[in-house]
Short mmCIF file of C-alpha atoms in Angstrom, two decimals:
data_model
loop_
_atom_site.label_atom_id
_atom_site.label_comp_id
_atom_site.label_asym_id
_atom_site.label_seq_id
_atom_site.Cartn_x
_atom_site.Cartn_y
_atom_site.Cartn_z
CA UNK A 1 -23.25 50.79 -82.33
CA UNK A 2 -22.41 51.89 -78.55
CA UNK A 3 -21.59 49.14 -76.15
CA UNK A 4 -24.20 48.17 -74.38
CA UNK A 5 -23.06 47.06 -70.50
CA UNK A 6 -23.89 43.24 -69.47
CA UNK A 7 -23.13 44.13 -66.18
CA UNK A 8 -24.72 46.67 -64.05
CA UNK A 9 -21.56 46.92 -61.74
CA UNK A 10 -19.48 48.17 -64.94
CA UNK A 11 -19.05 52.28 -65.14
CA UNK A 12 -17.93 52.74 -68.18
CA UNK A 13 -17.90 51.36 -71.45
CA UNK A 14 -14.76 51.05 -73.80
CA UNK A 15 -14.96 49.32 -77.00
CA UNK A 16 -12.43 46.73 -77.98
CA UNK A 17 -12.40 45.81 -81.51
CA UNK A 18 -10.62 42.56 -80.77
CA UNK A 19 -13.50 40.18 -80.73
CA UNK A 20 -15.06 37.88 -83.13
CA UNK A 21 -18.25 34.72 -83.14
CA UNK A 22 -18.36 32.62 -80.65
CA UNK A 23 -17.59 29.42 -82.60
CA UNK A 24 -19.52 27.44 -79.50
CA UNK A 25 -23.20 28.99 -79.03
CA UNK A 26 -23.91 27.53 -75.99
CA UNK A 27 -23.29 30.49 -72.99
CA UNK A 28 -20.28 30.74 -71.29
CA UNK A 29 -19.54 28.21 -68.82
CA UNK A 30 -15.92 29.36 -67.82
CA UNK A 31 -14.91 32.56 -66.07
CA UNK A 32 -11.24 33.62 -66.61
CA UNK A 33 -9.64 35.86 -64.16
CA UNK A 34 -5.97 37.32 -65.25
CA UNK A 35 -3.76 40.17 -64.13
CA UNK A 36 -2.67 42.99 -67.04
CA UNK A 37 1.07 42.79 -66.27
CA UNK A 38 1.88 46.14 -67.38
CA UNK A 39 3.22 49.11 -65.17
CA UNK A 40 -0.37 50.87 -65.22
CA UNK A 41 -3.67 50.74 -65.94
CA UNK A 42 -3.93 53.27 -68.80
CA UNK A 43 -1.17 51.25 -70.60
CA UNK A 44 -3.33 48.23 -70.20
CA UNK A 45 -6.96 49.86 -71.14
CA UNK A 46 -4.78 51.26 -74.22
CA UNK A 47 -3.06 48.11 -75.29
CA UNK A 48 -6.68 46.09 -74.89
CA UNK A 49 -8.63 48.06 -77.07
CA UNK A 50 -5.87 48.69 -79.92
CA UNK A 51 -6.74 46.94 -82.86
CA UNK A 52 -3.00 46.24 -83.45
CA UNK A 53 -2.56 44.04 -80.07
CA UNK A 54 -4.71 41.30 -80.90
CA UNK A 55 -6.13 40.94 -77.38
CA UNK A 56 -9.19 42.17 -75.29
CA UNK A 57 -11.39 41.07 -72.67
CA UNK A 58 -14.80 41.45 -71.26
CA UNK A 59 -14.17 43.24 -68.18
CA UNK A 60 -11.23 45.08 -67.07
CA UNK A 61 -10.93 46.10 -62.91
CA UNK A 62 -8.88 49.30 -62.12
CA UNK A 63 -7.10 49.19 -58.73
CA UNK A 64 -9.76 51.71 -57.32
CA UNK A 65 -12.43 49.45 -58.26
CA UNK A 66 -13.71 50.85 -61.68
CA UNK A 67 -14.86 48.37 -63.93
CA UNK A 68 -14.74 48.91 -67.78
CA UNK A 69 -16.69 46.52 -70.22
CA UNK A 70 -14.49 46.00 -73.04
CA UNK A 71 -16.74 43.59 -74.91
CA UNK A 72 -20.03 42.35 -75.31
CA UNK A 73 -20.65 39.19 -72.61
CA UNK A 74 -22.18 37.44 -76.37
CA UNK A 75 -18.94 37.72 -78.09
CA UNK A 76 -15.50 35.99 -78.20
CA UNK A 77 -13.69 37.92 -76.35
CA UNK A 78 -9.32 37.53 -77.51
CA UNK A 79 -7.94 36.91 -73.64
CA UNK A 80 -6.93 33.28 -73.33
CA UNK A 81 -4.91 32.76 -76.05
CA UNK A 82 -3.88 28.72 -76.59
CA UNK A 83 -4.91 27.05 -73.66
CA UNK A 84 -7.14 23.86 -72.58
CA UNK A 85 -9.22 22.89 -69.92
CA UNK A 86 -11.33 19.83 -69.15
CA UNK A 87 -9.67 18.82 -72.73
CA UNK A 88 -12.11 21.79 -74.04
CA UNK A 89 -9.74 24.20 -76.23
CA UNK A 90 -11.12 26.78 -78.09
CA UNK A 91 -11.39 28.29 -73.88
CA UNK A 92 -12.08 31.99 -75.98
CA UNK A 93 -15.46 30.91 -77.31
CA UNK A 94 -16.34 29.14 -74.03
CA UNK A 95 -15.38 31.75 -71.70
CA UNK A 96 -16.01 35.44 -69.81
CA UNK A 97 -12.28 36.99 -69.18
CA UNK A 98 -11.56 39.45 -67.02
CA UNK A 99 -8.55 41.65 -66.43
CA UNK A 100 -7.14 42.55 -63.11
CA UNK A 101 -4.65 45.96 -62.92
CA UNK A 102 -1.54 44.88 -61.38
CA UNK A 103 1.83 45.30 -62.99
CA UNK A 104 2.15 41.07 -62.44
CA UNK A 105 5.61 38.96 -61.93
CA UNK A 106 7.53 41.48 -64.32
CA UNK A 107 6.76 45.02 -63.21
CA UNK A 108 6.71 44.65 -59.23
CA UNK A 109 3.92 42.29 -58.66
CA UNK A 110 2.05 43.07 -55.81
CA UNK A 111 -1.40 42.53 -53.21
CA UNK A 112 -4.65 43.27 -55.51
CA UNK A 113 -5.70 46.29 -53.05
CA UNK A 114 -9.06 46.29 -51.30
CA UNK A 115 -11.24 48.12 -53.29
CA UNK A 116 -10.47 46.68 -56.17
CA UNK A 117 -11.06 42.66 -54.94
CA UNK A 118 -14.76 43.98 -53.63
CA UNK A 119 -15.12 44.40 -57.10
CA UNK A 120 -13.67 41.76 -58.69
CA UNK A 121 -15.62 39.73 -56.27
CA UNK A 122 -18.84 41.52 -57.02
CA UNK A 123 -18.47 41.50 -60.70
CA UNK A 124 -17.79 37.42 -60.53
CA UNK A 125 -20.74 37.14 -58.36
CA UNK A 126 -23.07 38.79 -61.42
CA UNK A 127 -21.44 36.78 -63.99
CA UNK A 128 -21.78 33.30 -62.76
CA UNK A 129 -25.03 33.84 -61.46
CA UNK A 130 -26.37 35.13 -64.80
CA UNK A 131 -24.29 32.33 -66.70
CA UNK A 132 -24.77 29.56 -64.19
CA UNK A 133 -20.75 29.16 -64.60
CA UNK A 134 -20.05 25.92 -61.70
CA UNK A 135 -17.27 26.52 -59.01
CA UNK A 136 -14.73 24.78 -60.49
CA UNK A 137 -15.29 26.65 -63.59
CA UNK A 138 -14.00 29.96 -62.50
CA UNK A 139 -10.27 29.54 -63.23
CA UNK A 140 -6.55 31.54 -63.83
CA UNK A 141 -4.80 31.92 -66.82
CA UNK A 142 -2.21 30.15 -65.31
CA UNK A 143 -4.49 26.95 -64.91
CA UNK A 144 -5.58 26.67 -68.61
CA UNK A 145 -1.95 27.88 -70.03
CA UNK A 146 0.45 26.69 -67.40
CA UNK A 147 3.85 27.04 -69.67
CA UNK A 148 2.52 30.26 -70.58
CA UNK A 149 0.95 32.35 -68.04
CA UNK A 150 1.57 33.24 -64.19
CA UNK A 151 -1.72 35.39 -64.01
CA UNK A 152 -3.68 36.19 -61.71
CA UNK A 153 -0.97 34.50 -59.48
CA UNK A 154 -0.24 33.73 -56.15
CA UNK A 155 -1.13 37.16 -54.03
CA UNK A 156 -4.51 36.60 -55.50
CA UNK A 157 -7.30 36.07 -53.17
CA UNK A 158 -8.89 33.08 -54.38
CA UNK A 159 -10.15 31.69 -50.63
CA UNK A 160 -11.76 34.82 -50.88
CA UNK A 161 -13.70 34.95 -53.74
CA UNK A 162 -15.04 31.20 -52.48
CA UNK A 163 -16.14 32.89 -50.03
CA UNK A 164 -17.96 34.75 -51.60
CA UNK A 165 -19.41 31.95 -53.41
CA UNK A 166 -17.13 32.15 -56.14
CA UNK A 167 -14.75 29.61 -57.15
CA UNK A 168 -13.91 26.10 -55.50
CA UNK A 169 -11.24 26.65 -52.85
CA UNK A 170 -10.62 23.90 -49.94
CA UNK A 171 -7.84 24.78 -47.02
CA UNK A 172 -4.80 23.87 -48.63
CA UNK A 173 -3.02 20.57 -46.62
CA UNK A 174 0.08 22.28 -43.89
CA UNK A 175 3.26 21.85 -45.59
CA UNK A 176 5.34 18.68 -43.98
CA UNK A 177 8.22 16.82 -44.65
CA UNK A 178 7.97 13.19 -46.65
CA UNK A 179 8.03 11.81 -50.05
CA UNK A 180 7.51 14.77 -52.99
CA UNK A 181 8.05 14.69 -56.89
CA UNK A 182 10.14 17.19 -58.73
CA UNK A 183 11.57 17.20 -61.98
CA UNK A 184 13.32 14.10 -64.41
CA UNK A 185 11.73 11.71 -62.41
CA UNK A 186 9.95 8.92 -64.16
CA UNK A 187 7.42 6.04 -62.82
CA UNK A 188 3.83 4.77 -61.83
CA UNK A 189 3.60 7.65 -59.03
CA UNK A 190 4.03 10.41 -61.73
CA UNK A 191 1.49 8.71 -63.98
CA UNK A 192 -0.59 8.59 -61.62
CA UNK A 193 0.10 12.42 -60.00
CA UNK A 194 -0.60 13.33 -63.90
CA UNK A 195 -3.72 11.58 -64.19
CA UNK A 196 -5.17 13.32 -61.10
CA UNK A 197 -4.34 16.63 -62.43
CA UNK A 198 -6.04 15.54 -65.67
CA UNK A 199 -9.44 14.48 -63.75
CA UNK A 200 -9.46 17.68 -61.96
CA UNK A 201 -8.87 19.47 -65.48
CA UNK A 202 -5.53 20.55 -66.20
CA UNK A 203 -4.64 20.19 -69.65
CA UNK A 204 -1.49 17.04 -69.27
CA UNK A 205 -0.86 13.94 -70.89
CA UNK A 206 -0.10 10.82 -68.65
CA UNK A 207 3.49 10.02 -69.80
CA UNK A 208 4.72 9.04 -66.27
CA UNK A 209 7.37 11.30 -66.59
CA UNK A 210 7.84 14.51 -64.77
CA UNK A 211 8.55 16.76 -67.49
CA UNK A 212 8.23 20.07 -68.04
CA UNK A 213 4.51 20.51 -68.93
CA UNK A 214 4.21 18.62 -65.08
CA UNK A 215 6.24 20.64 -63.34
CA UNK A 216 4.55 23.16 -65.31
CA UNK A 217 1.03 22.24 -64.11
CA UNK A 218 2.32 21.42 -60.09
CA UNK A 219 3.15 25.46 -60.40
CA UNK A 220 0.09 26.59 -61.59
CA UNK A 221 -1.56 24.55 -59.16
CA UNK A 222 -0.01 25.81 -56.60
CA UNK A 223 -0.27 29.77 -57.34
CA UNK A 224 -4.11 28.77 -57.24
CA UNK A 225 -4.57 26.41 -54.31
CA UNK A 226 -1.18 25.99 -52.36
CA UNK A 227 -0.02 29.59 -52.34
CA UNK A 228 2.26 29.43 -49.34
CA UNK A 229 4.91 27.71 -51.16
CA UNK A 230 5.07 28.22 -55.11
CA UNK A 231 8.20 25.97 -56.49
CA UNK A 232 6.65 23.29 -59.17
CA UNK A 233 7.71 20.63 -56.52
CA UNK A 234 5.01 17.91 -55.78
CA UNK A 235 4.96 17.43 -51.79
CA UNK A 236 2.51 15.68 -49.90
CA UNK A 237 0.78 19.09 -48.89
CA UNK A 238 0.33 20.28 -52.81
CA UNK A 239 -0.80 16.37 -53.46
CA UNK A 240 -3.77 16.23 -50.42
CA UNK A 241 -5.04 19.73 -51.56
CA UNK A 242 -5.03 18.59 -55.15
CA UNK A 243 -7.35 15.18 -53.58
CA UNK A 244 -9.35 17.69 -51.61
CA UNK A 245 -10.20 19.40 -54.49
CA UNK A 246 -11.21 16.58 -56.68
CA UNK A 247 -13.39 15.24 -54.10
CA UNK A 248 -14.96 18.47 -53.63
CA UNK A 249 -15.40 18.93 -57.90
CA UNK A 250 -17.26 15.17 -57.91
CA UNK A 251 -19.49 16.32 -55.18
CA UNK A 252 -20.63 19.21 -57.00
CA UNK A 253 -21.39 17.27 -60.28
#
């Protein structure tokens, strides 16, 4: 049977045969942006819908703009991979993923041109309205698999897409001097730093130690909300933004 387009932004249809059931019913209340990370687009449309890859995704964004519907919006989509969120982890049968063209961290990353964020932007827009998918749903790879994944990244325009009534984004806090946490350090201050990445949703045990899941989680944090300065070092800056946030979350629930 053709595929039928959710979306009436998307162009074209390719079929992926990498889907399955979603193993949760209920509809989709995560949206999951990620970059390709290959050297083109054509490699990445290829290597999505090959049955030998074992990955796909709903949407994929070219760099001119053209979106391509991959799979149906009803199934399970293979993009996430093992990850958590809001201790939910099965994030394939809860989730919409998208794919971004850009070559990523190991082929020359590089700014997500014009065109194509108008229609990333757009396309998010459709989805979360039609899913009612919250704010602080719409997330990066690199949030729900932070030892993993560096996708979408830190050149990605995530004040942006808030703007556009996408996403939960607050101004990050200016980076200053003072107190910060990096790795091997142990203590009450890193249990508590870990617990308020837990209430906010990151996937991380409170061990009070500032291992490498935490350091870890600080970077993926960071390429989301603190993009000026991306080292997996807590400072006071990447700690405020990470309060801001929370506060902002609660409001909205």
């Amino acid at each position: 049977m053709p595929l039928q387009l959710d979306s009436s932004l998307a162009s074209l249809a390719v079929a992926s045969p990498n889907h399955g059931e979603r193993l949760d019913p209920v509809s989709p209340a995560l949206l999951i942006l990620h970059y390709t990370g290959m050297p083109d687009g054509a490699l990445a449309l290829a290597r999505l819908s090959d049955p030998a890859s074992q990955v796909s995704c709903h949407y994929l964004v070219d760099e001119d703009g053209r979106i391509v519907q991959m799979v149906p919006e009803t199934r399970r989509a293979w993009h996430a991979g093992q990850a958590n969120w809001e201790g939910m982890a099965d994030i394939n049968s809860r989730s919409i993923g998208i794919e971004i063209v850009n070559p990523g961290h190991e082929w020359g990353y590089r700014d997500f041109p014009a065109a194509q964020m108008t229609a990333v932007k757009a396309l998010c827009r459709d989805i979360v309205s039609r899913h009612g998918i919250r704010p602080y749903h719409v997330l990066g790879h690199s949030d729900i698999a932070p030892l993993r994944k560096t996708d979408p990244g830190e050149r990605f325009d995530w004040a942006g897409l808030a703007g556009e009534g996408v996403g939960l984004h607050v101004p990050p806090a200016a980076i200053q001097g003072g107190r910060f946490f990096s790795a091997g350090e142990a203590g009450q201050p890193i249990e508590a730093l870990q617990a308020m990445f837990s209430l906010y949703g990151y996937g991380i045990e409170v061990t009070g130690i500032y291992d490498t899941l935490t350091e870890a989680v600080v970077t993926a944090f960071q390429r989301h909300f603190r993009q000026a300065r991306v080292d997996g070092v807590c400072d006071a800056s990447t700690i405020e933004t990470l309060r801001s946030l929370i506060l902002a979350k609660q409001a909205m629930m």
